[in-house]
């Protein structure tokens, strides 16, 4: 299935969150592997990426944090526990929101972590109503990343911090690799994808000051082959959802992406003046 519009992105998450989470784990994002955790499992490495995001947030106990594109809530719950904050997560997938709220209840954290259906392009929150905002691997789904960033800046209080983790292109893609990147865009609902400088410039144009811009492509890169391996192993369970052709296409795209040096990953921190 190709996901090339916001409606397709929603459908993709409504349909594939469950099988995806069963195969990859409840963190619906890439892992982070470096010398200190080279043998880490996918669960540990994806938690590590969440922790790298948390590091970029300047928050105190009791602060209000917005998680834009919350998946099934695992990162928000980890953040709430690590920093004793209150978190509101939003997603455009209702099944994700329901599952995330069930997780918050199961973990005894529903009094300070909750999830709602909302579109990042049009946030249903007052100006300056959050101390921090995070977007963990969600902004590439936005039809207009600048607008999503302006919305996030609007709901952030002056002095509040933003943390973003997302796919980027480190350089223009070589001609023979373009097909693979196009397959990644279409298959993964990647509507916004560009360079690091362009990303920083969008953040600045939203009225924020960039405080950190870390190219973690090397640490995130094993995620491509790990995803391909995980889906290959789960072939019998996942084929009924994706069909043999869809699954083969996904596995071959991720294997090929592991060999595309331009496919990068950015961690970005910013502050509202
Ligand atoms: N941050 C989560 C999920 C990442 S997957 C995690 O790391 O586990 C991307 C998320 O972005 C999904 O939850 C998807 O529903 C959400 N998303 C995509 N487009 C969105 C939009 N326009 N508004 C809000 N959420 C969106």
PDB file of C-alpha atoms and ligand atoms in Angstrom:
ATOM      1  CA  UNK A   1       0.000   0.000   0.000  1.00  0.00           C
ATOM      2  CA  UNK A   2       1.285   3.452  -0.886  1.00  0.00           C
ATOM      3  CA  UNK A   3       0.703   6.171   1.713  1.00  0.00           C
ATOM      4  CA  UNK A   4       1.026   9.519  -0.018  1.00  0.00           C
ATOM      5  CA  UNK A   5      -1.605  11.683   1.718  1.00  0.00           C
ATOM      6  CA  UNK A   6      -2.415  12.395   5.407  1.00  0.00           C
ATOM      7  CA  UNK A   7      -5.526  10.219   5.017  1.00  0.00           C
ATOM      8  CA  UNK A   8      -3.345   7.325   3.820  1.00  0.00           C
ATOM      9  CA  UNK A   9      -1.003   7.881   6.795  1.00  0.00           C
ATOM     10  CA  UNK A  10      -3.937   7.574   9.197  1.00  0.00           C
ATOM     11  CA  UNK A  11      -5.184   4.435   7.451  1.00  0.00           C
ATOM     12  CA  UNK A  12      -1.681   2.960   7.534  1.00  0.00           C
ATOM     13  CA  UNK A  13      -1.469   3.404  11.315  1.00  0.00           C
ATOM     14  CA  UNK A  14      -5.050   2.222  11.888  1.00  0.00           C
ATOM     15  CA  UNK A  15      -4.282  -0.968   9.946  1.00  0.00           C
ATOM     16  CA  UNK A  16      -0.649  -1.712  10.722  1.00  0.00           C
ATOM     17  CA  UNK A  17       0.058  -0.503  14.256  1.00  0.00           C
ATOM     18  CA  UNK A  18      -0.847  -3.859  15.828  1.00  0.00           C
ATOM     19  CA  UNK A  19       1.200  -6.133  13.561  1.00  0.00           C
ATOM     20  CA  UNK A  20       4.060  -3.617  13.544  1.00  0.00           C
ATOM     21  CA  UNK A  21       4.142  -3.358  17.324  1.00  0.00           C
ATOM     22  CA  UNK A  22       4.056  -7.139  17.658  1.00  0.00           C
ATOM     23  CA  UNK A  23       7.060  -7.499  15.373  1.00  0.00           C
ATOM     24  CA  UNK A  24       9.171  -4.434  16.204  1.00  0.00           C
ATOM     25  CA  UNK A  25       7.928  -3.567  19.698  1.00  0.00           C
ATOM     26  CA  UNK A  26       5.764  -0.832  21.206  1.00  0.00           C
ATOM     27  CA  UNK A  27       8.228   1.956  20.383  1.00  0.00           C
ATOM     28  CA  UNK A  28       7.178   2.799  16.849  1.00  0.00           C
ATOM     29  CA  UNK A  29      10.510   4.381  16.047  1.00  0.00           C
ATOM     30  CA  UNK A  30      14.133   3.605  15.181  1.00  0.00           C
ATOM     31  CA  UNK A  31      16.767   2.360  17.596  1.00  0.00           C
ATOM     32  CA  UNK A  32      19.983   3.998  18.763  1.00  0.00           C
ATOM     33  CA  UNK A  33      23.105   1.826  18.874  1.00  0.00           C
ATOM     34  CA  UNK A  34      26.608   3.055  19.709  1.00  0.00           C
ATOM     35  CA  UNK A  35      29.759   1.573  21.307  1.00  0.00           C
ATOM     36  CA  UNK A  36      28.082   1.429  24.706  1.00  0.00           C
ATOM     37  CA  UNK A  37      25.129  -0.726  23.576  1.00  0.00           C
ATOM     38  CA  UNK A  38      26.236  -2.361  20.326  1.00  0.00           C
ATOM     39  CA  UNK A  39      24.509  -5.665  21.193  1.00  0.00           C
ATOM     40  CA  UNK A  40      21.315  -4.107  22.514  1.00  0.00           C
ATOM     41  CA  UNK A  41      17.942  -5.576  21.557  1.00  0.00           C
ATOM     42  CA  UNK A  42      15.520  -3.533  19.467  1.00  0.00           C
ATOM     43  CA  UNK A  43      13.452  -2.788  22.587  1.00  0.00           C
ATOM     44  CA  UNK A  44      16.487  -1.472  24.468  1.00  0.00           C
ATOM     45  CA  UNK A  45      17.824   0.492  21.509  1.00  0.00           C
ATOM     46  CA  UNK A  46      14.459   2.137  20.809  1.00  0.00           C
ATOM     47  CA  UNK A  47      14.133   3.042  24.507  1.00  0.00           C
ATOM     48  CA  UNK A  48      17.616   4.518  24.217  1.00  0.00           C
ATOM     49  CA  UNK A  49      16.439   6.784  21.405  1.00  0.00           C
ATOM     50  CA  UNK A  50      13.543   7.911  23.608  1.00  0.00           C
ATOM     51  CA  UNK A  51      16.101   8.699  26.315  1.00  0.00           C
ATOM     52  CA  UNK A  52      18.174  10.749  23.877  1.00  0.00           C
ATOM     53  CA  UNK A  53      15.030  12.816  23.210  1.00  0.00           C
ATOM     54  CA  UNK A  54      14.300  13.185  26.912  1.00  0.00           C
ATOM     55  CA  UNK A  55      17.841  14.522  27.396  1.00  0.00           C
ATOM     56  CA  UNK A  56      16.977  17.448  25.093  1.00  0.00           C
ATOM     57  CA  UNK A  57      13.932  18.504  27.122  1.00  0.00           C
ATOM     58  CA  UNK A  58      14.415  21.038  29.879  1.00  0.00           C
ATOM     59  CA  UNK A  59      11.577  20.022  32.218  1.00  0.00           C
ATOM     60  CA  UNK A  60      10.882  19.919  35.954  1.00  0.00           C
ATOM     61  CA  UNK A  61       8.571  17.700  37.962  1.00  0.00           C
ATOM     62  CA  UNK A  62       4.929  18.589  37.324  1.00  0.00           C
ATOM     63  CA  UNK A  63       5.585  20.282  33.971  1.00  0.00           C
ATOM     64  CA  UNK A  64       3.159  19.774  31.066  1.00  0.00           C
ATOM     65  CA  UNK A  65       4.569  18.092  27.964  1.00  0.00           C
ATOM     66  CA  UNK A  66       2.914  17.518  24.589  1.00  0.00           C
ATOM     67  CA  UNK A  67       3.898  14.421  22.573  1.00  0.00           C
ATOM     68  CA  UNK A  68       3.024  15.043  18.924  1.00  0.00           C
ATOM     69  CA  UNK A  69       2.473  11.720  17.134  1.00  0.00           C
ATOM     70  CA  UNK A  70       2.396   9.542  20.234  1.00  0.00           C
ATOM     71  CA  UNK A  71       2.048   6.072  18.703  1.00  0.00           C
ATOM     72  CA  UNK A  72       0.792   3.664  21.364  1.00  0.00           C
ATOM     73  CA  UNK A  73       2.207   5.729  24.195  1.00  0.00           C
ATOM     74  CA  UNK A  74       5.379   3.940  25.218  1.00  0.00           C
ATOM     75  CA  UNK A  75       7.696   6.971  24.827  1.00  0.00           C
ATOM     76  CA  UNK A  76       5.271   9.298  26.674  1.00  0.00           C
ATOM     77  CA  UNK A  77       4.994   6.874  29.591  1.00  0.00           C
ATOM     78  CA  UNK A  78       8.765   6.488  29.742  1.00  0.00           C
ATOM     79  CA  UNK A  79       9.161  10.274  29.785  1.00  0.00           C
ATOM     80  CA  UNK A  80       6.496  10.691  32.483  1.00  0.00           C
ATOM     81  CA  UNK A  81       8.316   8.188  34.706  1.00  0.00           C
ATOM     82  CA  UNK A  82      11.813   9.521  34.015  1.00  0.00           C
ATOM     83  CA  UNK A  83      11.038  13.196  34.654  1.00  0.00           C
ATOM     84  CA  UNK A  84       7.895  13.144  36.787  1.00  0.00           C
ATOM     85  CA  UNK A  85       5.992  15.272  34.261  1.00  0.00           C
ATOM     86  CA  UNK A  86       2.420  15.283  32.955  1.00  0.00           C
ATOM     87  CA  UNK A  87       2.152  14.252  29.307  1.00  0.00           C
ATOM     88  CA  UNK A  88      -0.577  14.702  26.720  1.00  0.00           C
ATOM     89  CA  UNK A  89      -0.028  12.613  23.600  1.00  0.00           C
ATOM     90  CA  UNK A  90      -1.827  13.084  20.295  1.00  0.00           C
ATOM     91  CA  UNK A  91      -2.204  10.893  17.242  1.00  0.00           C
ATOM     92  CA  UNK A  92      -4.357  10.853  14.114  1.00  0.00           C
ATOM     93  CA  UNK A  93      -5.002   7.139  14.646  1.00  0.00           C
ATOM     94  CA  UNK A  94      -7.906   6.433  17.023  1.00  0.00           C
ATOM     95  CA  UNK A  95      -6.911   2.799  17.674  1.00  0.00           C
ATOM     96  CA  UNK A  96      -3.472   4.110  18.745  1.00  0.00           C
ATOM     97  CA  UNK A  97      -5.061   6.636  21.119  1.00  0.00           C
ATOM     98  CA  UNK A  98      -7.240   3.926  22.692  1.00  0.00           C
ATOM     99  CA  UNK A  99      -4.300   1.583  23.097  1.00  0.00           C
ATOM    100  CA  UNK A 100      -2.103   4.327  24.526  1.00  0.00           C
ATOM    101  CA  UNK A 101      -4.761   5.258  27.113  1.00  0.00           C
ATOM    102  CA  UNK A 102      -5.091   1.587  28.096  1.00  0.00           C
ATOM    103  CA  UNK A 103      -1.328   1.454  28.628  1.00  0.00           C
ATOM    104  CA  UNK A 104      -1.443   4.551  30.831  1.00  0.00           C
ATOM    105  CA  UNK A 105      -4.156   2.922  32.952  1.00  0.00           C
ATOM    106  CA  UNK A 106      -2.267  -0.393  33.103  1.00  0.00           C
ATOM    107  CA  UNK A 107       0.863   1.422  34.299  1.00  0.00           C
ATOM    108  CA  UNK A 108      -1.085   3.389  36.921  1.00  0.00           C
ATOM    109  CA  UNK A 109      -0.203   6.685  35.262  1.00  0.00           C
ATOM    110  CA  UNK A 110      -3.544   7.758  33.778  1.00  0.00           C
ATOM    111  CA  UNK A 111      -3.758  10.648  36.263  1.00  0.00           C
ATOM    112  CA  UNK A 112      -0.852  12.367  34.542  1.00  0.00           C
ATOM    113  CA  UNK A 113      -0.516  10.772  31.109  1.00  0.00           C
ATOM    114  CA  UNK A 114      -3.361  10.831  28.600  1.00  0.00           C
ATOM    115  CA  UNK A 115      -3.809  10.562  24.867  1.00  0.00           C
ATOM    116  CA  UNK A 116      -6.234  12.195  22.442  1.00  0.00           C
ATOM    117  CA  UNK A 117      -7.130  12.151  18.784  1.00  0.00           C
ATOM    118  CA  UNK A 118      -5.832  15.371  17.201  1.00  0.00           C
ATOM    119  CA  UNK A 119      -4.053  16.583  14.089  1.00  0.00           C
ATOM    120  CA  UNK A 120      -0.632  18.148  14.509  1.00  0.00           C
ATOM    121  CA  UNK A 121      -1.439  20.526  11.674  1.00  0.00           C
ATOM    122  CA  UNK A 122      -4.146  22.133  13.787  1.00  0.00           C
ATOM    123  CA  UNK A 123      -3.472  21.600  17.492  1.00  0.00           C
ATOM    124  CA  UNK A 124      -6.553  21.916  19.730  1.00  0.00           C
ATOM    125  CA  UNK A 125      -4.617  23.608  22.550  1.00  0.00           C
ATOM    126  CA  UNK A 126      -4.295  27.150  23.878  1.00  0.00           C
ATOM    127  CA  UNK A 127      -1.239  29.250  23.106  1.00  0.00           C
ATOM    128  CA  UNK A 128       1.654  28.694  25.539  1.00  0.00           C
ATOM    129  CA  UNK A 129      -0.069  25.787  27.268  1.00  0.00           C
ATOM    130  CA  UNK A 130       2.935  23.410  27.426  1.00  0.00           C
ATOM    131  CA  UNK A 131       6.388  23.591  29.032  1.00  0.00           C
ATOM    132  CA  UNK A 132       7.852  21.234  26.430  1.00  0.00           C
ATOM    133  CA  UNK A 133       6.893  19.516  23.183  1.00  0.00           C
ATOM    134  CA  UNK A 134       8.333  16.434  21.549  1.00  0.00           C
ATOM    135  CA  UNK A 135       7.875  14.898  18.124  1.00  0.00           C
ATOM    136  CA  UNK A 136       9.503  11.494  17.966  1.00  0.00           C
ATOM    137  CA  UNK A 137       9.655  10.320  14.370  1.00  0.00           C
ATOM    138  CA  UNK A 138       6.343  11.904  13.442  1.00  0.00           C
ATOM    139  CA  UNK A 139       7.065  15.139  11.566  1.00  0.00           C
ATOM    140  CA  UNK A 140       7.987  13.371   8.322  1.00  0.00           C
ATOM    141  CA  UNK A 141       4.288  12.448   8.058  1.00  0.00           C
ATOM    142  CA  UNK A 142       3.220  16.090   7.895  1.00  0.00           C
ATOM    143  CA  UNK A 143       2.022  17.495   4.583  1.00  0.00           C
ATOM    144  CA  UNK A 144       3.463  20.875   5.706  1.00  0.00           C
ATOM    145  CA  UNK A 145       6.262  20.545   8.255  1.00  0.00           C
ATOM    146  CA  UNK A 146       6.585  24.321   8.654  1.00  0.00           C
ATOM    147  CA  UNK A 147       2.980  24.612   9.706  1.00  0.00           C
ATOM    148  CA  UNK A 148       3.275  21.720  12.179  1.00  0.00           C
ATOM    149  CA  UNK A 149       6.360  23.393  13.702  1.00  0.00           C
ATOM    150  CA  UNK A 150       4.533  26.734  13.956  1.00  0.00           C
ATOM    151  CA  UNK A 151       1.680  24.991  15.747  1.00  0.00           C
ATOM    152  CA  UNK A 152       4.148  23.365  18.153  1.00  0.00           C
ATOM    153  CA  UNK A 153       5.878  26.721  18.770  1.00  0.00           C
ATOM    154  CA  UNK A 154       2.495  28.358  19.423  1.00  0.00           C
ATOM    155  CA  UNK A 155       1.479  25.931  22.187  1.00  0.00           C
ATOM    156  CA  UNK A 156       4.935  26.110  23.792  1.00  0.00           C
ATOM    157  CA  UNK A 157       5.351  28.698  26.549  1.00  0.00           C
ATOM    158  CA  UNK A 158       8.171  31.247  26.234  1.00  0.00           C
ATOM    159  CA  UNK A 159      11.323  29.485  27.475  1.00  0.00           C
ATOM    160  CA  UNK A 160       9.829  26.064  26.744  1.00  0.00           C
ATOM    161  CA  UNK A 161      11.811  23.383  24.920  1.00  0.00           C
ATOM    162  CA  UNK A 162      11.203  21.258  21.842  1.00  0.00           C
ATOM    163  CA  UNK A 163      12.813  17.910  20.942  1.00  0.00           C
ATOM    164  CA  UNK A 164      12.497  16.353  17.503  1.00  0.00           C
ATOM    165  CA  UNK A 165      13.787  13.051  16.111  1.00  0.00           C
ATOM    166  CA  UNK A 166      13.282  12.436  12.424  1.00  0.00           C
ATOM    167  CA  UNK A 167      14.487  11.087   9.109  1.00  0.00           C
ATOM    168  CA  UNK A 168      16.597  13.403   6.968  1.00  0.00           C
ATOM    169  CA  UNK A 169      18.568  13.205   3.746  1.00  0.00           C
ATOM    170  CA  UNK A 170      22.243  13.943   4.339  1.00  0.00           C
ATOM    171  CA  UNK A 171      22.851  14.833   0.680  1.00  0.00           C
ATOM    172  CA  UNK A 172      21.026  14.682  -2.650  1.00  0.00           C
ATOM    173  CA  UNK A 173      20.373  11.018  -3.365  1.00  0.00           C
ATOM    174  CA  UNK A 174      22.419   9.440  -6.150  1.00  0.00           C
ATOM    175  CA  UNK A 175      20.405   8.656  -9.247  1.00  0.00           C
ATOM    176  CA  UNK A 176      20.515   4.865  -8.881  1.00  0.00           C
ATOM    177  CA  UNK A 177      19.359   5.028  -5.232  1.00  0.00           C
ATOM    178  CA  UNK A 178      16.415   7.341  -5.887  1.00  0.00           C
ATOM    179  CA  UNK A 179      13.996   4.466  -6.456  1.00  0.00           C
ATOM    180  CA  UNK A 180      14.716   3.068  -2.989  1.00  0.00           C
ATOM    181  CA  UNK A 181      14.141   6.427  -1.324  1.00  0.00           C
ATOM    182  CA  UNK A 182      10.932   6.891  -3.316  1.00  0.00           C
ATOM    183  CA  UNK A 183       9.761   3.441  -2.152  1.00  0.00           C
ATOM    184  CA  UNK A 184      10.541   4.469   1.440  1.00  0.00           C
ATOM    185  CA  UNK A 185       8.496   7.668   1.023  1.00  0.00           C
ATOM    186  CA  UNK A 186       5.507   5.903  -0.504  1.00  0.00           C
ATOM    187  CA  UNK A 187       5.598   2.815   1.717  1.00  0.00           C
ATOM    188  CA  UNK A 188       6.185   4.700   4.966  1.00  0.00           C
ATOM    189  CA  UNK A 189       3.920   7.709   4.467  1.00  0.00           C
ATOM    190  CA  UNK A 190       6.948  10.008   4.395  1.00  0.00           C
ATOM    191  CA  UNK A 191       5.491  13.314   3.171  1.00  0.00           C
ATOM    192  CA  UNK A 192       8.262  15.672   4.392  1.00  0.00           C
ATOM    193  CA  UNK A 193      11.883  14.684   3.884  1.00  0.00           C
ATOM    194  CA  UNK A 194      14.862  16.973   3.383  1.00  0.00           C
ATOM    195  CA  UNK A 195      18.253  18.056   4.643  1.00  0.00           C
ATOM    196  CA  UNK A 196      19.394  19.019   8.134  1.00  0.00           C
ATOM    197  CA  UNK A 197      19.853  22.708   7.274  1.00  0.00           C
ATOM    198  CA  UNK A 198      16.360  22.855   5.825  1.00  0.00           C
ATOM    199  CA  UNK A 199      15.018  21.315   9.034  1.00  0.00           C
ATOM    200  CA  UNK A 200      16.848  23.819  11.208  1.00  0.00           C
ATOM    201  CA  UNK A 201      15.602  26.645   9.021  1.00  0.00           C
ATOM    202  CA  UNK A 202      11.959  25.452   9.360  1.00  0.00           C
ATOM    203  CA  UNK A 203      12.408  25.379  13.146  1.00  0.00           C
ATOM    204  CA  UNK A 204      13.836  28.931  13.141  1.00  0.00           C
ATOM    205  CA  UNK A 205      11.062  30.170  10.889  1.00  0.00           C
ATOM    206  CA  UNK A 206       8.582  28.827  13.428  1.00  0.00           C
ATOM    207  CA  UNK A 207      10.106  31.328  15.880  1.00  0.00           C
ATOM    208  CA  UNK A 208      12.326  28.929  17.832  1.00  0.00           C
ATOM    209  CA  UNK A 209      16.050  28.953  18.585  1.00  0.00           C
ATOM    210  CA  UNK A 210      17.906  25.755  17.643  1.00  0.00           C
ATOM    211  CA  UNK A 211      19.904  24.577  20.680  1.00  0.00           C
ATOM    212  CA  UNK A 212      21.061  21.169  19.441  1.00  0.00           C
ATOM    213  CA  UNK A 213      21.334  19.538  16.030  1.00  0.00           C
ATOM    214  CA  UNK A 214      22.847  16.075  16.222  1.00  0.00           C
ATOM    215  CA  UNK A 215      23.367  13.884  13.189  1.00  0.00           C
ATOM    216  CA  UNK A 216      22.779  10.411  14.664  1.00  0.00           C
ATOM    217  CA  UNK A 217      22.575   8.624  11.315  1.00  0.00           C
ATOM    218  CA  UNK A 218      25.306   6.158  12.287  1.00  0.00           C
ATOM    219  CA  UNK A 219      23.573   5.225  15.539  1.00  0.00           C
ATOM    220  CA  UNK A 220      20.146   4.865  13.895  1.00  0.00           C
ATOM    221  CA  UNK A 221      21.317   3.108  10.704  1.00  0.00           C
ATOM    222  CA  UNK A 222      21.176  -0.498  12.047  1.00  0.00           C
ATOM    223  CA  UNK A 223      17.401   0.029  12.299  1.00  0.00           C
ATOM    224  CA  UNK A 224      17.052  -0.515   8.551  1.00  0.00           C
ATOM    225  CA  UNK A 225      18.520  -4.019   8.524  1.00  0.00           C
ATOM    226  CA  UNK A 226      17.012  -4.875  11.934  1.00  0.00           C
ATOM    227  CA  UNK A 227      13.549  -3.983  10.580  1.00  0.00           C
ATOM    228  CA  UNK A 228      14.094  -6.128   7.480  1.00  0.00           C
ATOM    229  CA  UNK A 229      15.254  -9.046   9.661  1.00  0.00           C
ATOM    230  CA  UNK A 230      12.351  -8.735  12.095  1.00  0.00           C
ATOM    231  CA  UNK A 231       9.767  -8.729   9.297  1.00  0.00           C
ATOM    232  CA  UNK A 232      11.471 -11.624   7.529  1.00  0.00           C
ATOM    233  CA  UNK A 233      11.277 -13.695  10.724  1.00  0.00           C
ATOM    234  CA  UNK A 234       7.631 -12.776  11.236  1.00  0.00           C
ATOM    235  CA  UNK A 235       6.656 -13.611   7.660  1.00  0.00           C
ATOM    236  CA  UNK A 236       3.935 -16.165   8.578  1.00  0.00           C
ATOM    237  CA  UNK A 237       2.207 -13.779  10.980  1.00  0.00           C
ATOM    238  CA  UNK A 238       2.506 -10.643   8.907  1.00  0.00           C
ATOM    239  CA  UNK A 239       1.753 -11.901   5.393  1.00  0.00           C
ATOM    240  CA  UNK A 240      -2.015 -12.054   6.025  1.00  0.00           C
ATOM    241  CA  UNK A 241      -1.963  -8.307   6.852  1.00  0.00           C
ATOM    242  CA  UNK A 242       0.405  -7.056   4.192  1.00  0.00           C
ATOM    243  CA  UNK A 243       0.185  -9.666   1.441  1.00  0.00           C
ATOM    244  CA  UNK A 244       3.316 -11.387   0.105  1.00  0.00           C
ATOM    245  CA  UNK A 245       4.065  -8.617  -2.395  1.00  0.00           C
ATOM    246  CA  UNK A 246       3.703  -5.801   0.151  1.00  0.00           C
ATOM    247  CA  UNK A 247       5.892  -7.631   2.635  1.00  0.00           C
ATOM    248  CA  UNK A 248       8.595  -8.443   0.061  1.00  0.00           C
ATOM    249  CA  UNK A 249       8.599  -4.845  -1.085  1.00  0.00           C
ATOM    250  CA  UNK A 250       9.004  -3.594   2.478  1.00  0.00           C
ATOM    251  CA  UNK A 251      11.798  -6.020   3.324  1.00  0.00           C
ATOM    252  CA  UNK A 252      13.735  -5.265   0.152  1.00  0.00           C
ATOM    253  CA  UNK A 253      13.316  -1.493   0.614  1.00  0.00           C
ATOM    254  CA  UNK A 254      14.697  -1.609   4.167  1.00  0.00           C
ATOM    255  CA  UNK A 255      17.591  -3.869   3.117  1.00  0.00           C
ATOM    256  CA  UNK A 256      18.428  -1.452   0.314  1.00  0.00           C
ATOM    257  CA  UNK A 257      18.117   1.617   2.580  1.00  0.00           C
ATOM    258  CA  UNK A 258      20.850   0.175   4.794  1.00  0.00           C
ATOM    259  CA  UNK A 259      23.136   0.775   1.785  1.00  0.00           C
ATOM    260  CA  UNK A 260      21.979   4.325   1.051  1.00  0.00           C
ATOM    261  CA  UNK A 261      24.474   6.612   2.797  1.00  0.00           C
ATOM    262  CA  UNK A 262      22.254   9.666   2.270  1.00  0.00           C
ATOM    263  CA  UNK A 263      19.461   8.167   4.425  1.00  0.00           C
ATOM    264  CA  UNK A 264      20.068   9.918   7.727  1.00  0.00           C
ATOM    265  CA  UNK A 265      18.538  10.624  11.115  1.00  0.00           C
ATOM    266  CA  UNK A 266      18.438  13.890  13.063  1.00  0.00           C
ATOM    267  CA  UNK A 267      17.983  14.756  16.729  1.00  0.00           C
ATOM    268  CA  UNK A 268      17.109  18.394  17.146  1.00  0.00           C
ATOM    269  CA  UNK A 269      16.569  20.520  20.232  1.00  0.00           C
ATOM    270  CA  UNK A 270      15.077  24.027  20.284  1.00  0.00           C
ATOM    271  CA  UNK A 271      13.753  26.650  22.673  1.00  0.00           C
ATOM    272  CA  UNK A 272      11.041  29.271  22.407  1.00  0.00           C
ATOM    273  CA  UNK A 273      12.625  32.637  23.249  1.00  0.00           C
TER     274      UNK A 273
HETATM  275  N1  LIG B   1       6.269   8.791  18.604  1.00  0.00           N
HETATM  276  C1  LIG B   1       5.697   7.458  18.572  1.00  0.00           C
HETATM  277  C2  LIG B   1       5.052   7.109  17.230  1.00  0.00           C
HETATM  278  C3  LIG B   1       5.908   7.322  15.991  1.00  0.00           C
HETATM  279  S1  LIG B   1       5.034   6.783  14.530  1.00  0.00           S
HETATM  280  C4  LIG B   1       6.768   6.447  18.940  1.00  0.00           C
HETATM  281  O1  LIG B   1       7.931   6.797  18.797  1.00  0.00           O
HETATM  282  O2  LIG B   1       6.436   5.329  19.324  1.00  0.00           O
HETATM  283  C5  LIG B   1       4.359   8.330  13.928  1.00  0.00           C
HETATM  284  C6  LIG B   1       3.181   8.846  14.721  1.00  0.00           C
HETATM  285  O3  LIG B   1       2.761  10.095  14.156  1.00  0.00           O
HETATM  286  C7  LIG B   1       1.938   7.966  14.732  1.00  0.00           C
HETATM  287  O4  LIG B   1       1.421   7.932  16.026  1.00  0.00           O
HETATM  288  C8  LIG B   1       0.951   8.714  13.811  1.00  0.00           C
HETATM  289  O5  LIG B   1      -0.402   8.488  14.098  1.00  0.00           O
HETATM  290  C9  LIG B   1       1.349  10.127  14.124  1.00  0.00           C
HETATM  291  N2  LIG B   1       0.915  11.113  13.135  1.00  0.00           N
HETATM  292  C10 LIG B   1       1.103  11.097  11.801  1.00  0.00           C
HETATM  293  N3  LIG B   1       0.535  12.188  11.234  1.00  0.00           N
HETATM  294  C11 LIG B   1      -0.007  12.904  12.237  1.00  0.00           C
HETATM  295  C12 LIG B   1      -0.719  14.133  12.291  1.00  0.00           C
HETATM  296  N4  LIG B   1      -0.997  14.827  11.196  1.00  0.00           N
HETATM  297  N5  LIG B   1      -1.133  14.578  13.493  1.00  0.00           N
HETATM  298  C13 LIG B   1      -0.857  13.870  14.631  1.00  0.00           C
HETATM  299  N6  LIG B   1      -0.184  12.710  14.636  1.00  0.00           N
HETATM  300  C14 LIG B   1       0.234  12.239  13.454  1.00  0.00           C
END
